[in-house]
Amino acid sequence: MWLNVAGLILILIVLCYALIPNLLTRVFRVGAVTRGPAEPVVALTFDDGPDPNYTPALLDALRAAGVRATFFVIAEKALERPHIIERMRREGHDVQVHGYRHAFVPWLTPWAAIRQVAGAASALKQRFGIVTRFYRPTWGLCNLASFVPWWRASHRLITWSIMVGDWRVTEPEVLLQRILKRLRPGAVIVLHDSDETFGAEAGAPAGVIQLIPRLVEEVQARGYAFRTVAEWL
Ligand SMILES: [Zn+2]
């Protein structure tokens, strides 16, 4: 009997702590920004970098296309590869928080979940002078601590409106068609500039880099302008 009650309480705690926050943000789209205002504007965002093998080439492609993007970075990698972050800033890109490490947040303790944001934000501020305002949780998954108001006031949760499976090696043309099919005013497109994350296929970001010129051309031809998250939201 007591074992059953304890088991029930445990299930309830897990539901409230790790599951319900993700149902809200991912399924019901409550509590997290998923898209911008319904204007002919889109945000191009990249998760998981900075990556020494791909991010510099991606920055080259963005510069050639004349587009500024938003990078949701892993603070630990940013500290290891400061020259890439400095280049992002020099070239007018927006740098925001993806986490201190690429952790599975639903399993983290409240303190560790908060450190994912607060620790990353303070590292980016101290090392680079970057004041971040947005947090995209790793894998888009959070827990109840991610809703703690004292840091949510400083960092808004953000996910995306268009995700196309670019973490697997995919033909750039296929990625392009998937994006165009779902393109709407206010879209937030998420792509990845690293294959170091668990679940990513080696070499996948090369297709993302190849995609950039065509993507920019096709999106602009449909009357959309690109904005960074910070200047737009
Ligand atoms: Zn990620």
mmCIF file of N, CA and C in Angstrom, residues 23 26 34 39 78 84 121 149 151 169 172 187 194 201 206 215 218 229:
data_model
loop_
_atom_site.group_PDB
_atom_site.id
_atom_site.type_symbol
_atom_site.label_atom_id
_atom_site.label_comp_id
_atom_site.label_asym_id
_atom_site.label_seq_id
_atom_site.Cartn_x
_atom_site.Cartn_y
_atom_site.Cartn_z
ATOM 1 N N LEU A 23 5.409 19.397 -22.395
ATOM 2 C CA LEU A 23 4.107 19.383 -23.086
ATOM 3 C C LEU A 23 3.664 20.818 -23.365
ATOM 4 N N ARG A 26 6.391 22.448 -26.009
ATOM 5 C CA ARG A 26 6.548 21.802 -27.311
ATOM 6 C C ARG A 26 5.218 21.494 -27.981
ATOM 7 N N THR A 34 7.910 30.619 -30.105
ATOM 8 C CA THR A 34 8.142 29.666 -31.196
ATOM 9 C C THR A 34 8.242 30.372 -32.538
ATOM 10 N N GLU A 39 4.955 39.056 -39.625
ATOM 11 C CA GLU A 39 5.475 39.991 -40.627
ATOM 12 C C GLU A 39 6.284 39.180 -41.622
ATOM 13 N N ALA A 78 32.245 27.742 -26.526
ATOM 14 C CA ALA A 78 32.563 29.144 -26.817
ATOM 15 C C ALA A 78 33.862 29.532 -26.119
ATOM 16 N N ILE A 84 35.997 32.163 -32.715
ATOM 17 C CA ILE A 84 34.797 32.017 -33.553
ATOM 18 C C ILE A 84 33.689 32.930 -33.030
ATOM 19 N N ALA A 121 25.205 32.194 -19.477
ATOM 20 C CA ALA A 121 25.040 33.639 -19.679
ATOM 21 C C ALA A 121 26.182 34.408 -19.037
ATOM 22 N N PRO A 149 10.965 31.945 -12.193
ATOM 23 C CA PRO A 149 10.765 33.303 -12.718
ATOM 24 C C PRO A 149 11.980 34.208 -12.623
ATOM 25 N N TRP A 151 15.033 33.852 -13.255
ATOM 26 C CA TRP A 151 15.906 33.938 -14.426
ATOM 27 C C TRP A 151 15.139 33.993 -15.719
ATOM 28 N N VAL A 169 22.815 13.561 -42.340
ATOM 29 C CA VAL A 169 23.353 13.952 -43.639
ATOM 30 C C VAL A 169 22.199 13.946 -44.637
ATOM 31 N N PRO A 172 21.175 19.177 -49.584
ATOM 32 C CA PRO A 172 20.733 20.554 -49.333
ATOM 33 C C PRO A 172 19.392 20.876 -50.004
ATOM 34 N N ALA A 187 8.540 33.090 -39.142
ATOM 35 C CA ALA A 187 9.139 31.768 -38.909
ATOM 36 C C ALA A 187 10.491 31.876 -38.198
ATOM 37 N N SER A 194 27.027 21.998 -35.854
ATOM 38 C CA SER A 194 27.996 21.081 -35.237
ATOM 39 C C SER A 194 27.473 19.651 -35.323
ATOM 40 N N GLU A 201 24.606 13.193 -37.003
ATOM 41 C CA GLU A 201 25.383 12.334 -37.899
ATOM 42 C C GLU A 201 26.640 13.080 -38.349
ATOM 43 N N ALA A 206 27.872 19.986 -43.116
ATOM 44 C CA ALA A 206 28.374 20.377 -44.447
ATOM 45 C C ALA A 206 27.200 20.668 -45.380
ATOM 46 N N LEU A 215 19.035 28.866 -49.934
ATOM 47 C CA LEU A 215 18.005 29.186 -48.941
ATOM 48 C C LEU A 215 17.759 30.696 -48.899
ATOM 49 N N GLU A 218 15.992 31.857 -52.140
ATOM 50 C CA GLU A 218 14.584 31.463 -52.253
ATOM 51 C C GLU A 218 13.700 32.172 -51.224
ATOM 52 N N VAL A 229 17.326 37.244 -33.829
ATOM 53 C CA VAL A 229 16.324 37.114 -32.760
ATOM 54 C C VAL A 229 16.320 38.373 -31.878
#
